[in-house]
């Protein structure tokens, strides 16, 4: 910029200058994917992306409400946004996603300075509201019934060049006692197979090498389709595997109850489907699983793990575990530890139970005291990390295929990528992002591997 020239001040949305947006995302991959659609939609409206919240005219928060923690983080962000708006009157504050949907009755009461709100199924409302300059369009539109639409039909702003998310369904028909998702994302609706395969084909044409199929309960996909389209998730894996140019397929999150044999057979048969399954356990105690309404028990889960491992050699397993569900005794918790020991997960997300208003578990008797929950999660994390470190150490000396993502986050002289088993690898090499390369593994921690490009080792 020429010396002394003042940077033009952003004039805020109602000032009608060229506008810039900033999207802050909380929560799961589905939300991250929705945010890419929100960005694509705003760019189609002529807005550019601002590097941070302070420089944006339109501040969007795509929220999560799975536990209390994201609610609290969002509240802190919103306080900052309010301060920005006080300085620059025309700033628009938009709140979307799961928290917005869960708080639809109270949102504007709690946060009167929020201009516009929408739920996970009503993203286009933000575009309608902004397109009309906020005039004559309702401040909020929510909806988990007919008004919902797939974010997958909106334009997309992809954050990663070689990896893409593809939404296969929205909503969830399960009734897990702890979970708010069915309330905020509604009943399950599957996207048509032709639309999914067309999107995968388009992504492959744009150079994407790895896709992740996304659904709240991804492997129950297809059951609600019209009779002439009815199929199952295994068939969908086979159809995406057949798309030229896609080297890797991942999917998240499957429900153990829906992991039927045809899906397992597809995992074994499809070359592009990675040797990694995220299989939420939630609890290792049958009694607690029943109270959670997970509809499988400890033995059925373990049998499924055996089947998966028999079908896919060298399979990596990840999981989600909740400690401190109402009524969980020390014996129940010991069963969770025992399952973790038995399965030997490669990775696990661990959560302290957080009561969510409107879920069945929020009003269950026998809450577990905070200090007991803390003690249990610490013991669980210790075990999970010990096993993950051992599992990764076992990989030292092997050669693994890595999809290169960019420079290492911790050491700029190294590259970073991910194995088919979904472990991050930092490695010395001379390849470029998007390349698939063999890397010899030389060191390991509980979460990452370190190595050298195999061609360099051989040279
Ligand atoms: N409290 C704690 N953890 C929860 N999860 C979902 N709801 C709750 C809750 N109320 C966890 C589950 C789920 C993951 C995404 O979040 O383990 O699989
Ligand atoms: Fe959070 Fe669940 Fe919504 Fe994802 S679906 S953003 S985890 S509440």
Short mmCIF file of C-alpha atoms and ligand atoms in Angstrom, two decimals:
data_model
loop_
_atom_site.label_atom_id
_atom_site.label_comp_id
_atom_site.label_asym_id
_atom_site.label_seq_id
_atom_site.Cartn_x
_atom_site.Cartn_y
_atom_site.Cartn_z
CA UNK A 1 0.00 0.00 0.00
CA UNK A 2 1.40 3.50 -0.85
CA UNK A 3 3.04 5.16 2.16
CA UNK A 4 0.66 7.05 4.38
CA UNK A 5 -2.48 5.96 2.54
CA UNK A 6 -5.12 4.98 4.99
CA UNK A 7 -6.61 1.55 4.68
CA UNK A 8 -10.27 1.97 3.79
CA UNK A 9 -12.36 1.16 6.83
CA UNK A 10 -14.77 -1.68 6.38
CA UNK A 11 -18.17 -0.08 6.34
CA UNK A 12 -20.20 -2.96 7.61
CA UNK A 13 -22.91 -4.82 5.84
CA UNK A 14 -25.50 -2.10 5.73
CA UNK A 15 -22.92 0.36 4.42
CA UNK A 16 -23.07 -1.53 1.09
CA UNK A 17 -19.29 -1.55 0.44
CA UNK A 18 -17.64 -4.80 -0.73
CA UNK A 19 -18.11 -7.05 2.21
CA UNK A 20 -15.95 -9.61 3.88
CA UNK A 21 -17.01 -12.58 5.96
CA UNK A 22 -15.39 -14.72 8.62
CA UNK A 23 -16.70 -18.12 9.66
CA UNK A 24 -15.81 -19.65 13.04
CA UNK A 25 -16.56 -23.37 13.24
CA UNK A 26 -17.18 -25.51 16.31
CA UNK A 27 -17.88 -29.22 16.52
CA UNK A 28 -17.61 -32.20 14.24
CA UNK A 29 -16.59 -32.85 10.64
CA UNK A 30 -20.20 -32.42 9.57
CA UNK A 31 -20.04 -28.87 10.85
CA UNK A 32 -16.67 -28.27 9.19
CA UNK A 33 -18.24 -29.46 5.96
CA UNK A 34 -21.30 -27.24 6.48
CA UNK A 35 -18.91 -24.30 6.99
CA UNK A 36 -17.33 -24.95 3.59
CA UNK A 37 -20.83 -24.68 2.14
CA UNK A 38 -21.58 -21.52 4.13
CA UNK A 39 -18.38 -19.97 2.73
CA UNK A 40 -19.21 -21.07 -0.81
CA UNK A 41 -22.65 -19.50 -0.50
CA UNK A 42 -21.28 -16.21 0.86
CA UNK A 43 -18.71 -16.06 -1.94
CA UNK A 44 -21.45 -16.58 -4.48
CA UNK A 45 -23.15 -13.55 -2.95
CA UNK A 46 -19.99 -11.53 -3.67
CA UNK A 47 -18.39 -11.52 -0.23
CA UNK A 48 -14.69 -12.20 0.23
CA UNK A 49 -13.07 -14.05 3.11
CA UNK A 50 -11.50 -11.92 5.86
CA UNK A 51 -8.37 -13.24 7.56
CA UNK A 52 -9.83 -12.76 11.04
CA UNK A 53 -12.98 -11.74 12.88
CA UNK A 54 -11.81 -8.15 13.43
CA UNK A 55 -11.66 -7.45 9.69
CA UNK A 56 -14.97 -9.02 8.77
CA UNK A 57 -18.29 -7.31 8.08
CA UNK A 58 -20.24 -10.53 8.45
CA UNK A 59 -19.27 -12.75 11.38
CA UNK A 60 -20.68 -16.24 11.15
CA UNK A 61 -20.55 -18.75 14.00
CA UNK A 62 -21.31 -22.34 13.05
CA UNK A 63 -22.01 -23.80 16.46
CA UNK A 64 -22.00 -27.17 18.22
CA UNK A 65 -23.89 -28.19 21.33
CA UNK A 66 -22.87 -31.82 21.82
CA UNK A 67 -21.45 -31.01 25.28
CA UNK A 68 -21.34 -28.01 27.56
CA UNK A 69 -17.78 -27.08 26.58
CA UNK A 70 -18.52 -25.97 23.00
CA UNK A 71 -21.46 -23.94 24.36
CA UNK A 72 -19.05 -22.12 26.67
CA UNK A 73 -16.46 -21.54 23.97
CA UNK A 74 -19.13 -20.12 21.71
CA UNK A 75 -20.35 -17.76 24.45
CA UNK A 76 -16.80 -16.41 24.82
CA UNK A 77 -16.50 -15.87 21.07
CA UNK A 78 -19.85 -14.13 20.95
CA UNK A 79 -18.79 -11.70 23.68
CA UNK A 80 -15.83 -10.73 21.48
CA UNK A 81 -18.07 -10.38 18.45
CA UNK A 82 -20.34 -8.08 20.38
CA UNK A 83 -17.37 -5.85 21.25
CA UNK A 84 -16.41 -5.71 17.55
CA UNK A 85 -19.94 -4.78 16.61
CA UNK A 86 -19.98 -1.99 19.18
CA UNK A 87 -16.93 -0.52 17.44
CA UNK A 88 -18.30 -1.01 13.94
CA UNK A 89 -22.00 -0.65 13.92
CA UNK A 90 -22.76 -2.26 10.57
CA UNK A 91 -21.21 -5.59 11.49
CA UNK A 92 -23.58 -8.50 10.99
CA UNK A 93 -23.50 -11.34 13.50
CA UNK A 94 -24.91 -14.63 12.22
CA UNK A 95 -25.31 -17.74 14.33
CA UNK A 96 -25.96 -21.12 12.75
CA UNK A 97 -25.54 -24.79 13.54
CA UNK A 98 -26.57 -27.07 16.34
CA UNK A 99 -26.51 -24.68 19.31
CA UNK A 100 -28.65 -22.22 17.35
CA UNK A 101 -31.16 -24.95 16.54
CA UNK A 102 -31.22 -26.22 20.15
CA UNK A 103 -31.75 -22.69 21.49
CA UNK A 104 -34.11 -21.55 18.76
CA UNK A 105 -36.71 -20.30 21.25
CA UNK A 106 -34.26 -18.30 23.35
CA UNK A 107 -31.40 -17.31 21.08
CA UNK A 108 -32.37 -13.67 20.45
CA UNK A 109 -33.39 -13.27 24.07
CA UNK A 110 -29.98 -14.47 25.23
CA UNK A 111 -28.08 -12.57 22.56
CA UNK A 112 -30.14 -9.63 21.24
CA UNK A 113 -27.18 -8.35 19.19
CA UNK A 114 -27.30 -11.43 16.94
CA UNK A 115 -28.75 -10.34 13.59
CA UNK A 116 -29.64 -13.59 11.91
CA UNK A 117 -29.85 -17.24 12.92
CA UNK A 118 -30.28 -20.59 11.19
CA UNK A 119 -29.99 -24.29 11.97
CA UNK A 120 -27.81 -27.02 10.46
CA UNK A 121 -30.56 -27.81 7.93
CA UNK A 122 -31.39 -24.22 7.00
CA UNK A 123 -28.05 -22.79 5.87
CA UNK A 124 -29.57 -21.14 2.75
CA UNK A 125 -31.52 -18.84 5.08
CA UNK A 126 -28.33 -16.92 5.79
CA UNK A 127 -27.89 -16.29 2.06
CA UNK A 128 -31.53 -15.20 1.69
CA UNK A 129 -31.24 -12.80 4.61
CA UNK A 130 -27.96 -11.26 3.45
CA UNK A 131 -29.13 -11.15 -0.16
CA UNK A 132 -32.09 -9.03 0.92
CA UNK A 133 -29.83 -6.83 3.06
CA UNK A 134 -31.76 -8.02 6.09
CA UNK A 135 -34.95 -6.40 4.76
CA UNK A 136 -38.23 -8.25 4.74
CA UNK A 137 -36.70 -11.64 5.60
CA UNK A 138 -37.28 -13.25 9.00
CA UNK A 139 -34.38 -13.00 11.43
CA UNK A 140 -34.29 -16.73 11.92
CA UNK A 141 -35.25 -19.87 10.16
CA UNK A 142 -34.86 -23.24 11.77
CA UNK A 143 -36.31 -26.56 10.87
CA UNK A 144 -35.75 -30.21 11.25
CA UNK A 145 -38.75 -31.30 9.19
CA UNK A 146 -39.53 -30.70 5.51
CA UNK A 147 -37.75 -27.37 5.28
CA UNK A 148 -34.35 -28.99 5.75
CA UNK A 149 -32.02 -29.23 2.78
CA UNK A 150 -28.67 -30.89 2.11
CA UNK A 151 -25.75 -28.54 2.45
CA UNK A 152 -24.35 -30.75 -0.33
CA UNK A 153 -26.40 -28.82 -2.88
CA UNK A 154 -24.76 -25.46 -2.06
CA UNK A 155 -21.59 -24.18 -3.73
CA UNK A 156 -18.49 -25.15 -1.80
CA UNK A 157 -15.33 -23.42 -0.70
CA UNK A 158 -12.92 -26.29 -0.09
CA UNK A 159 -10.23 -25.78 2.54
CA UNK A 160 -8.09 -28.72 1.46
CA UNK A 161 -7.12 -29.32 -2.16
CA UNK A 162 -6.66 -33.07 -2.14
CA UNK A 163 -9.21 -34.11 0.42
CA UNK A 164 -12.95 -33.67 0.27
CA UNK A 165 -15.96 -34.38 2.47
CA UNK A 166 -19.10 -35.76 0.90
CA UNK A 167 -22.31 -35.69 2.87
CA UNK A 168 -24.33 -38.88 2.33
CA UNK A 169 -27.16 -38.30 4.79
CA UNK A 170 -28.50 -35.78 7.24
CA UNK A 171 -30.05 -36.42 10.62
CA UNK A 172 -30.11 -39.50 12.80
CA UNK A 173 -32.85 -41.97 13.78
CA UNK A 174 -31.05 -43.37 16.83
CA UNK A 175 -32.20 -42.52 20.31
CA UNK A 176 -28.94 -42.51 22.26
CA UNK A 177 -29.99 -41.23 25.66
CA UNK A 178 -27.14 -38.71 25.99
CA UNK A 179 -27.22 -37.22 22.51
CA UNK A 180 -28.67 -33.93 21.32
CA UNK A 181 -28.02 -34.60 17.62
CA UNK A 182 -31.39 -36.14 16.67
CA UNK A 183 -33.08 -33.07 18.20
CA UNK A 184 -31.04 -30.57 16.25
CA UNK A 185 -30.43 -32.40 12.99
CA UNK A 186 -33.73 -34.26 12.74
CA UNK A 187 -34.59 -37.66 11.33
CA UNK A 188 -32.30 -39.37 8.89
CA UNK A 189 -32.67 -38.59 5.21
CA UNK A 190 -30.31 -40.25 2.73
CA UNK A 191 -28.97 -38.42 -0.25
CA UNK A 192 -29.61 -40.16 -3.57
CA UNK A 193 -26.78 -42.45 -4.68
CA UNK A 194 -26.52 -40.79 -8.11
CA UNK A 195 -26.03 -37.37 -6.49
CA UNK A 196 -23.32 -38.72 -4.18
CA UNK A 197 -21.40 -40.49 -6.94
CA UNK A 198 -21.71 -37.40 -9.18
CA UNK A 199 -20.17 -35.26 -6.43
CA UNK A 200 -17.35 -37.75 -5.86
CA UNK A 201 -16.68 -37.82 -9.61
CA UNK A 202 -16.60 -34.04 -9.77
CA UNK A 203 -14.19 -33.87 -6.82
CA UNK A 204 -11.94 -36.47 -8.45
CA UNK A 205 -11.93 -34.28 -11.58
CA UNK A 206 -10.77 -31.35 -9.44
CA UNK A 207 -7.78 -33.36 -8.20
CA UNK A 208 -9.17 -34.68 -4.91
CA UNK A 209 -7.46 -37.95 -3.96
CA UNK A 210 -9.19 -38.74 -0.67
CA UNK A 211 -12.85 -38.48 0.21
CA UNK A 212 -14.60 -38.89 3.53
CA UNK A 213 -18.24 -39.93 3.38
CA UNK A 214 -20.10 -38.14 6.14
CA UNK A 215 -23.28 -39.01 7.97
CA UNK A 216 -24.40 -38.87 11.57
CA UNK A 217 -24.92 -42.61 11.25
CA UNK A 218 -23.15 -43.14 7.97
CA UNK A 219 -23.64 -46.88 7.62
CA UNK A 220 -27.41 -46.80 7.94
CA UNK A 221 -27.39 -44.78 4.71
CA UNK A 222 -29.85 -45.89 2.02
CA UNK A 223 -32.61 -47.46 4.09
CA UNK A 224 -35.03 -44.59 3.67
CA UNK A 225 -34.60 -44.26 -0.09
CA UNK A 226 -37.50 -44.88 -2.46
CA UNK A 227 -37.90 -48.62 -3.30
CA UNK A 228 -36.39 -48.23 -6.79
CA UNK A 229 -33.25 -46.66 -5.28
CA UNK A 230 -32.99 -48.77 -2.14
CA UNK A 231 -29.48 -50.01 -1.51
CA UNK A 232 -27.01 -50.09 1.37
CA UNK A 233 -23.82 -48.44 2.50
CA UNK A 234 -21.69 -51.33 1.22
CA UNK A 235 -23.00 -50.66 -2.30
CA UNK A 236 -22.20 -46.98 -1.89
CA UNK A 237 -18.63 -47.82 -0.91
CA UNK A 238 -18.32 -50.00 -4.01
CA UNK A 239 -19.75 -47.26 -6.26
CA UNK A 240 -17.35 -44.61 -4.93
CA UNK A 241 -14.44 -47.06 -5.08
CA UNK A 242 -15.12 -47.38 -8.81
CA UNK A 243 -14.63 -43.62 -9.40
CA UNK A 244 -11.36 -42.99 -11.25
CA UNK A 245 -8.80 -40.87 -9.43
CA UNK A 246 -10.06 -41.47 -5.88
CA UNK A 247 -7.22 -43.22 -4.07
CA UNK A 248 -8.66 -43.21 -0.59
CA UNK A 249 -12.13 -43.47 0.88
CA UNK A 250 -12.94 -42.90 4.54
CA UNK A 251 -16.30 -42.69 6.29
CA UNK A 252 -17.53 -41.38 9.61
CA UNK A 253 -19.23 -42.15 11.87
CA UNK A 254 -20.62 -45.66 11.61
CA UNK A 255 -22.88 -47.10 14.31
CA UNK A 256 -21.91 -50.60 15.49
CA UNK A 257 -25.55 -51.72 15.28
CA UNK A 258 -25.60 -51.02 11.52
CA UNK A 259 -22.29 -52.62 10.59
CA UNK A 260 -23.77 -55.49 8.58
CA UNK A 261 -21.87 -58.15 6.65
CA UNK A 262 -22.26 -56.56 3.18
CA UNK A 263 -20.55 -53.41 4.49
CA UNK A 264 -17.72 -55.46 5.97
CA UNK A 265 -17.35 -57.31 2.67
CA UNK A 266 -17.14 -53.99 0.83
CA UNK A 267 -14.37 -52.81 3.20
CA UNK A 268 -12.42 -55.95 2.37
CA UNK A 269 -13.01 -55.75 -1.39
CA UNK A 270 -12.57 -52.05 -2.19
CA UNK A 271 -8.94 -51.02 -2.75
CA UNK A 272 -9.54 -47.36 -2.05
CA UNK A 273 -11.36 -47.90 1.25
CA UNK A 274 -8.77 -47.25 3.95
CA UNK A 275 -7.85 -49.72 6.69
CA UNK A 276 -9.33 -47.54 9.37
CA UNK A 277 -12.69 -47.69 11.10
CA UNK A 278 -13.95 -45.32 13.75
CA UNK A 279 -16.23 -47.51 15.84
CA UNK A 280 -17.82 -45.63 18.76
CA UNK A 281 -17.96 -47.86 21.85
CA UNK A 282 -19.36 -45.28 24.33
CA UNK A 283 -19.18 -47.78 27.22
CA UNK A 284 -17.81 -51.26 27.75
CA UNK A 285 -20.53 -52.22 30.23
CA UNK A 286 -23.63 -53.88 28.81
CA UNK A 287 -25.74 -52.39 31.59
CA UNK A 288 -24.69 -48.85 30.68
CA UNK A 289 -24.98 -49.50 26.94
CA UNK A 290 -28.57 -50.50 27.59
CA UNK A 291 -29.27 -47.33 29.59
CA UNK A 292 -27.64 -45.35 26.77
CA UNK A 293 -29.99 -47.11 24.27
CA UNK A 294 -27.09 -48.11 22.07
CA UNK A 295 -28.89 -51.37 21.11
CA UNK A 296 -25.73 -53.52 21.18
CA UNK A 297 -24.00 -55.11 24.13
CA UNK A 298 -20.38 -55.63 25.01
CA UNK A 299 -20.20 -59.10 23.41
CA UNK A 300 -21.83 -58.04 20.17
CA UNK A 301 -19.42 -55.12 19.89
CA UNK A 302 -16.42 -57.39 20.48
CA UNK A 303 -17.70 -59.89 17.91
CA UNK A 304 -17.96 -57.07 15.40
CA UNK A 305 -14.37 -56.05 16.10
CA UNK A 306 -13.26 -59.65 15.48
CA UNK A 307 -15.16 -59.79 12.19
CA UNK A 308 -13.71 -56.50 11.01
CA UNK A 309 -10.19 -57.57 11.86
CA UNK A 310 -10.67 -60.92 10.14
CA UNK A 311 -11.93 -59.17 6.98
CA UNK A 312 -9.38 -56.34 6.89
CA UNK A 313 -5.87 -57.29 7.97
CA UNK A 314 -3.92 -54.55 9.71
CA UNK A 315 -7.09 -52.57 10.44
CA UNK A 316 -6.74 -49.46 12.61
CA UNK A 317 -9.59 -48.86 15.04
CA UNK A 318 -10.65 -45.62 16.64
CA UNK A 319 -13.48 -45.00 19.07
CA UNK A 320 -15.51 -42.59 21.21
CA UNK A 321 -15.99 -43.30 24.93
CA UNK A 322 -18.09 -41.49 27.51
CA UNK A 323 -17.31 -41.78 31.21
CA UNK A 324 -19.65 -40.82 34.03
CA UNK A 325 -22.97 -41.63 32.39
CA UNK A 326 -25.68 -41.52 35.10
CA UNK A 327 -25.53 -44.64 37.24
CA UNK A 328 -22.06 -45.71 36.04
CA UNK A 329 -20.42 -47.64 38.88
CA UNK A 330 -16.74 -48.39 39.37
CA UNK A 331 -17.44 -51.93 38.11
CA UNK A 332 -19.07 -50.57 34.95
CA UNK A 333 -16.10 -48.31 34.37
CA UNK A 334 -13.73 -51.24 34.91
CA UNK A 335 -15.57 -53.01 32.07
CA UNK A 336 -14.89 -50.06 29.80
CA UNK A 337 -11.19 -50.25 30.68
CA UNK A 338 -11.27 -53.99 30.01
CA UNK A 339 -12.76 -53.52 26.53
CA UNK A 340 -10.13 -50.89 25.73
CA UNK A 341 -7.43 -53.37 26.82
CA UNK A 342 -8.99 -56.10 24.75
CA UNK A 343 -9.60 -54.16 21.53
CA UNK A 344 -6.40 -52.14 21.72
CA UNK A 345 -7.58 -49.04 19.88
CA UNK A 346 -5.20 -46.99 17.75
CA UNK A 347 -6.94 -43.81 18.88
CA UNK A 348 -9.85 -42.80 21.07
CA UNK A 349 -11.82 -39.65 21.80
CA UNK A 350 -12.76 -39.64 25.46
CA UNK A 351 -15.56 -37.56 26.96
CA UNK A 352 -16.95 -36.78 30.36
CA UNK A 353 -20.73 -37.14 30.27
CA UNK A 354 -22.35 -33.74 29.90
CA UNK A 355 -26.11 -33.51 30.47
CA UNK A 356 -27.86 -31.84 27.53
CA UNK A 357 -31.29 -30.30 28.09
CA UNK A 358 -33.93 -32.17 26.14
CA UNK A 359 -32.13 -35.53 26.11
CA UNK A 360 -33.29 -38.55 28.07
CA UNK A 361 -30.09 -38.80 30.11
CA UNK A 362 -30.29 -35.21 31.34
CA UNK A 363 -33.00 -36.20 33.83
CA UNK A 364 -31.72 -39.67 34.75
CA UNK A 365 -31.11 -40.36 38.43
CA UNK A 366 -27.75 -41.15 39.97
CA UNK A 367 -25.45 -38.56 38.45
CA UNK A 368 -21.78 -39.39 38.87
CA UNK A 369 -19.96 -36.82 41.05
CA UNK A 370 -17.56 -34.48 39.21
CA UNK A 371 -14.46 -35.71 41.03
CA UNK A 372 -15.29 -39.33 40.19
CA UNK A 373 -15.79 -38.42 36.52
CA UNK A 374 -12.44 -36.59 36.50
CA UNK A 375 -10.66 -39.52 38.08
CA UNK A 376 -12.18 -41.95 35.57
CA UNK A 377 -11.37 -39.91 32.52
CA UNK A 378 -7.77 -39.51 33.65
CA UNK A 379 -7.39 -43.25 34.10
CA UNK A 380 -9.04 -43.90 30.74
CA UNK A 381 -6.83 -41.39 28.91
CA UNK A 382 -3.72 -42.90 30.45
CA UNK A 383 -4.69 -46.37 29.23
CA UNK A 384 -5.72 -45.16 25.76
CA UNK A 385 -2.44 -43.30 25.33
CA UNK A 386 -0.32 -46.20 26.53
CA UNK A 387 -1.96 -48.59 24.08
CA UNK A 388 -1.88 -46.10 21.19
CA UNK A 389 1.83 -45.49 21.81
CA UNK A 390 2.46 -49.24 21.78
CA UNK A 391 0.42 -49.71 18.60
CA UNK A 392 2.32 -46.93 16.86
CA UNK A 393 5.69 -48.20 18.11
CA UNK A 394 4.85 -51.54 16.48
CA UNK A 395 4.88 -49.73 13.14
CA UNK A 396 8.53 -48.68 13.39
CA UNK A 397 10.49 -50.25 10.54
CA UNK A 398 7.43 -50.61 8.29
CA UNK A 399 6.79 -48.74 5.09
CA UNK A 400 3.43 -46.97 4.95
CA UNK A 401 1.70 -45.12 2.15
CA UNK A 402 1.25 -41.45 3.02
CA UNK A 403 -0.94 -38.81 1.37
CA UNK A 404 1.10 -35.62 1.61
CA UNK A 405 -0.84 -32.71 3.13
CA UNK A 406 1.81 -29.97 3.50
CA UNK A 407 4.64 -28.87 5.75
CA UNK A 408 4.93 -30.37 9.23
CA UNK A 409 3.29 -28.20 11.90
CA UNK A 410 6.16 -28.69 14.32
CA UNK A 411 9.24 -28.71 12.05
CA UNK A 412 9.18 -26.75 8.78
CA UNK A 413 11.98 -28.88 7.32
CA UNK A 414 9.66 -31.90 7.35
CA UNK A 415 6.54 -32.78 5.41
CA UNK A 416 3.27 -33.89 6.94
CA UNK A 417 0.79 -36.46 5.72
CA UNK A 418 -1.45 -39.25 6.82
CA UNK A 419 -1.26 -43.02 6.49
CA UNK A 420 -4.17 -45.10 5.24
CA UNK A 421 -4.63 -46.09 8.88
CA UNK A 422 -5.20 -42.38 9.59
CA UNK A 423 -2.08 -41.60 11.60
CA UNK A 424 -0.27 -38.32 11.03
CA UNK A 425 3.34 -38.76 9.86
CA UNK A 426 6.04 -36.10 9.84
CA UNK A 427 8.75 -37.11 7.42
CA UNK A 428 11.78 -36.06 5.46
CA UNK A 429 11.04 -36.11 1.77
CA UNK A 430 11.00 -34.23 -1.50
CA UNK A 431 7.40 -34.71 -2.59
CA UNK A 432 4.49 -32.32 -2.99
CA UNK A 433 1.08 -31.98 -1.33
CA UNK A 434 -1.35 -34.37 -2.99
CA UNK A 435 1.33 -36.99 -3.73
CA UNK A 436 1.01 -40.52 -2.44
CA UNK A 437 4.38 -41.66 -1.22
CA UNK A 438 5.89 -44.58 0.68
CA UNK A 439 7.44 -43.56 3.97
CA UNK A 440 9.66 -45.69 6.21
CA UNK A 441 8.53 -45.26 9.83
CA UNK A 442 11.38 -44.53 12.24
CA UNK A 443 9.80 -43.20 15.43
CA UNK A 444 6.40 -43.00 17.10
CA UNK A 445 4.40 -41.30 19.85
CA UNK A 446 0.82 -42.07 20.89
CA UNK A 447 -0.53 -39.74 18.19
CA UNK A 448 2.09 -39.31 15.45
CA UNK A 449 4.73 -41.15 13.49
CA UNK A 450 8.04 -39.92 12.14
CA UNK A 451 9.89 -41.23 9.10
CA UNK A 452 11.73 -40.77 5.83
CA UNK A 453 10.51 -41.09 2.28
CA UNK A 454 11.30 -44.68 1.31
CA UNK A 455 12.88 -43.70 -2.02
CA UNK A 456 15.40 -41.54 -0.12
CA UNK A 457 16.20 -44.36 2.30
CA UNK A 458 16.82 -46.72 -0.61
CA UNK A 459 18.99 -44.19 -2.49
N1 LIG B 1 -21.80 -36.02 26.95
C1 LIG B 1 -20.55 -36.48 26.67
N2 LIG B 1 -20.20 -36.95 25.47
C2 LIG B 1 -21.13 -36.96 24.50
N3 LIG B 1 -21.07 -37.37 23.22
C3 LIG B 1 -22.28 -37.16 22.66
N4 LIG B 1 -23.12 -36.64 23.54
C4 LIG B 1 -22.44 -36.51 24.71
C5 LIG B 1 -22.78 -36.02 26.00
N5 LIG B 1 -23.99 -35.57 26.28
C6 LIG B 1 -19.88 -37.95 22.60
C7 LIG B 1 -20.14 -39.36 22.08
C8 LIG B 1 -20.19 -39.16 20.59
C9 LIG B 1 -19.22 -38.02 20.41
C10 LIG B 1 -19.33 -37.30 19.11
O1 LIG B 1 -19.50 -37.17 21.49
O2 LIG B 1 -19.04 -40.18 22.44
O3 LIG B 1 -19.82 -40.31 19.86
FE1 LIG B 2 -21.76 -30.77 17.49
FE2 LIG B 2 -23.20 -32.95 17.12
FE3 LIG B 2 -23.84 -30.73 15.86
FE4 LIG B 2 -21.63 -32.05 15.16
S1 LIG B 2 -23.79 -32.75 14.96
S2 LIG B 2 -21.81 -29.86 15.45
S3 LIG B 2 -20.95 -32.81 17.18
S4 LIG B 2 -23.91 -31.07 18.06
#
